Tab-separated table of C-alpha atoms in Angstrom:
chain	number	residue	atom	x	y	z
A	1	MET	CA	-273.160	234.742	83.944
A	2	LYS	CA	-275.963	232.903	82.216
A	3	THR	CA	-275.453	229.354	81.001
A	4	THR	CA	-277.506	226.373	79.917
A	5	LEU	CA	-277.067	222.961	81.539
A	6	ASP	CA	-278.645	219.649	80.607
A	7	LEU	CA	-279.346	217.988	83.962
A	8	PRO	CA	-281.287	214.822	84.791
A	9	ASP	CA	-284.996	215.438	85.465
A	10	ASP	CA	-284.856	213.887	88.938
A	11	LEU	CA	-281.955	216.134	89.959
A	12	MET	CA	-283.746	219.274	88.764
A	13	ARG	CA	-286.920	218.193	90.530
A	14	GLU	CA	-284.948	217.731	93.765
A	15	ALA	CA	-283.282	221.144	93.372
A	16	LYS	CA	-286.631	222.853	92.718
A	17	ILE	CA	-288.221	221.173	95.752
A	18	ARG	CA	-285.307	222.220	97.950
A	19	ALA	CA	-285.485	225.803	96.666
A	20	ALA	CA	-289.211	225.933	97.398
A	21	ARG	CA	-288.793	224.445	100.891
A	22	GLU	CA	-286.013	226.877	101.759
A	23	GLY	CA	-287.727	229.848	100.106
A	24	LYS	CA	-284.734	230.448	97.846
A	25	LYS	CA	-284.222	230.888	94.142
A	26	LEU	CA	-283.260	227.822	92.115
A	27	LYS	CA	-280.070	229.550	90.938
A	28	ASP	CA	-278.991	230.069	94.561
A	29	ILE	CA	-279.514	226.377	95.380
A	30	VAL	CA	-277.521	225.288	92.319
A	31	GLU	CA	-274.742	227.800	93.073
A	32	HIS	CA	-274.501	226.550	96.664
A	33	ALA	CA	-274.317	222.919	95.540
A	34	LEU	CA	-271.580	223.729	93.018
A	35	ARG	CA	-269.546	225.646	95.578
A	36	ILE	CA	-269.775	222.755	98.042
A	37	GLY	CA	-268.790	220.326	95.294
A	38	PHE	CA	-265.792	222.388	94.214
A	39	ASN	CA	-264.630	222.798	97.812
A	40	THR	CA	-264.673	219.030	98.344
A	41	PRO	CA	-261.335	217.416	97.519
A	42	ALA	CA	-261.434	215.610	94.193
A	43	PRO	CA	-260.749	211.873	94.259
A	44	ALA	CA	-257.147	210.946	93.597
A	45	ILE	CA	-256.385	210.544	89.926
A	46	LYS	CA	-253.904	207.864	89.014
A	47	ALA	CA	-250.796	209.054	87.233
A	48	LEU	CA	-250.981	209.308	83.460
A	49	PRO	CA	-248.537	207.394	81.285
A	50	SER	CA	-245.524	209.513	80.349
A	51	PHE	CA	-246.643	209.869	76.709
A	52	ILE	CA	-249.917	211.555	77.733
A	53	LYS	CA	-249.583	215.261	78.440
A	54	VAL	CA	-252.149	217.776	79.681
A	55	SER	CA	-252.632	221.136	77.979
A	56	PRO	CA	-252.811	224.348	80.049
A	57	GLU	CA	-256.597	224.189	79.529
A	58	GLY	CA	-256.682	220.728	81.163
A	59	PHE	CA	-257.190	218.594	78.047
A	60	PRO	CA	-255.132	215.405	77.658
A	61	TYR	CA	-253.212	214.773	74.454
A	62	VAL	CA	-250.611	212.318	73.180
A	63	GLU	CA	-247.262	213.852	72.418
A	64	CYS	CA	-245.661	212.301	69.323
A	65	GLY	CA	-241.973	212.314	68.532
A	66	PRO	CA	-240.740	213.798	65.252
A	67	THR	CA	-240.463	210.341	63.642
A	68	ALA	CA	-243.871	209.047	64.763
A	69	PRO	CA	-246.129	208.015	61.840
A	70	ALA	CA	-248.824	210.448	62.992
A	71	SER	CA	-246.436	213.373	62.584
A	72	LYS	CA	-246.490	212.757	58.820
A	73	MET	CA	-250.279	212.426	58.527
A	74	THR	CA	-252.642	215.177	57.439
A	75	THR	CA	-255.445	216.361	59.667
A	76	GLU	CA	-257.933	214.636	57.363
A	77	GLN	CA	-256.046	211.331	57.673
A	78	LEU	CA	-255.967	211.606	61.465
A	79	ILE	CA	-259.701	212.358	61.604
A	80	GLN	CA	-260.464	209.420	59.281
A	81	MET	CA	-258.337	207.094	61.428
A	82	GLU	CA	-260.185	208.234	64.548
A	83	GLN	CA	-263.568	207.721	62.867
A	84	ASP	CA	-262.537	204.230	61.686
A	85	ILE	CA	-261.505	203.275	65.218
A	86	ILE	CA	-264.761	204.611	66.702
A	87	LEU	CA	-266.804	202.697	64.093
A	88	ALA	CA	-264.881	199.484	64.786
A	89	GLU	CA	-265.449	199.876	68.543
A	90	ASP	CA	-269.170	200.566	68.013
A	91	LEU	CA	-269.537	197.502	65.786
A	92	GLN	CA	-267.694	195.352	68.305
A	93	ARG	CA	-269.980	196.537	71.135
A	94	ALA	CA	-272.982	195.734	68.935
A	95	GLY	CA	-271.593	192.255	68.262
A	96	ILE	CA	-271.217	192.893	64.535
A	97	THR	CA	-268.156	191.521	62.747
A	98	LEU	CA	-267.064	192.491	59.274
């Protein structure tokens, strides 16, 4: 399967050098590195709080009860709330107060 990855320049340079030294194709070097990485046990992940669930695809989400305020909000309201929070965090990191 073909795919496109955005990798750091220094990592690609190292992979290309290794491929050349070993007389192999770059794709074979990258495949080997991925297989080694996936066969290495992942670091332990601390338990998630009980209100955070994980979808079958592996994405975390917050499960709201039927009376939670978010259950009565529209998608547009939820998106706007998220954008407001992100903007506030960005401004705080930049040292800007409103």
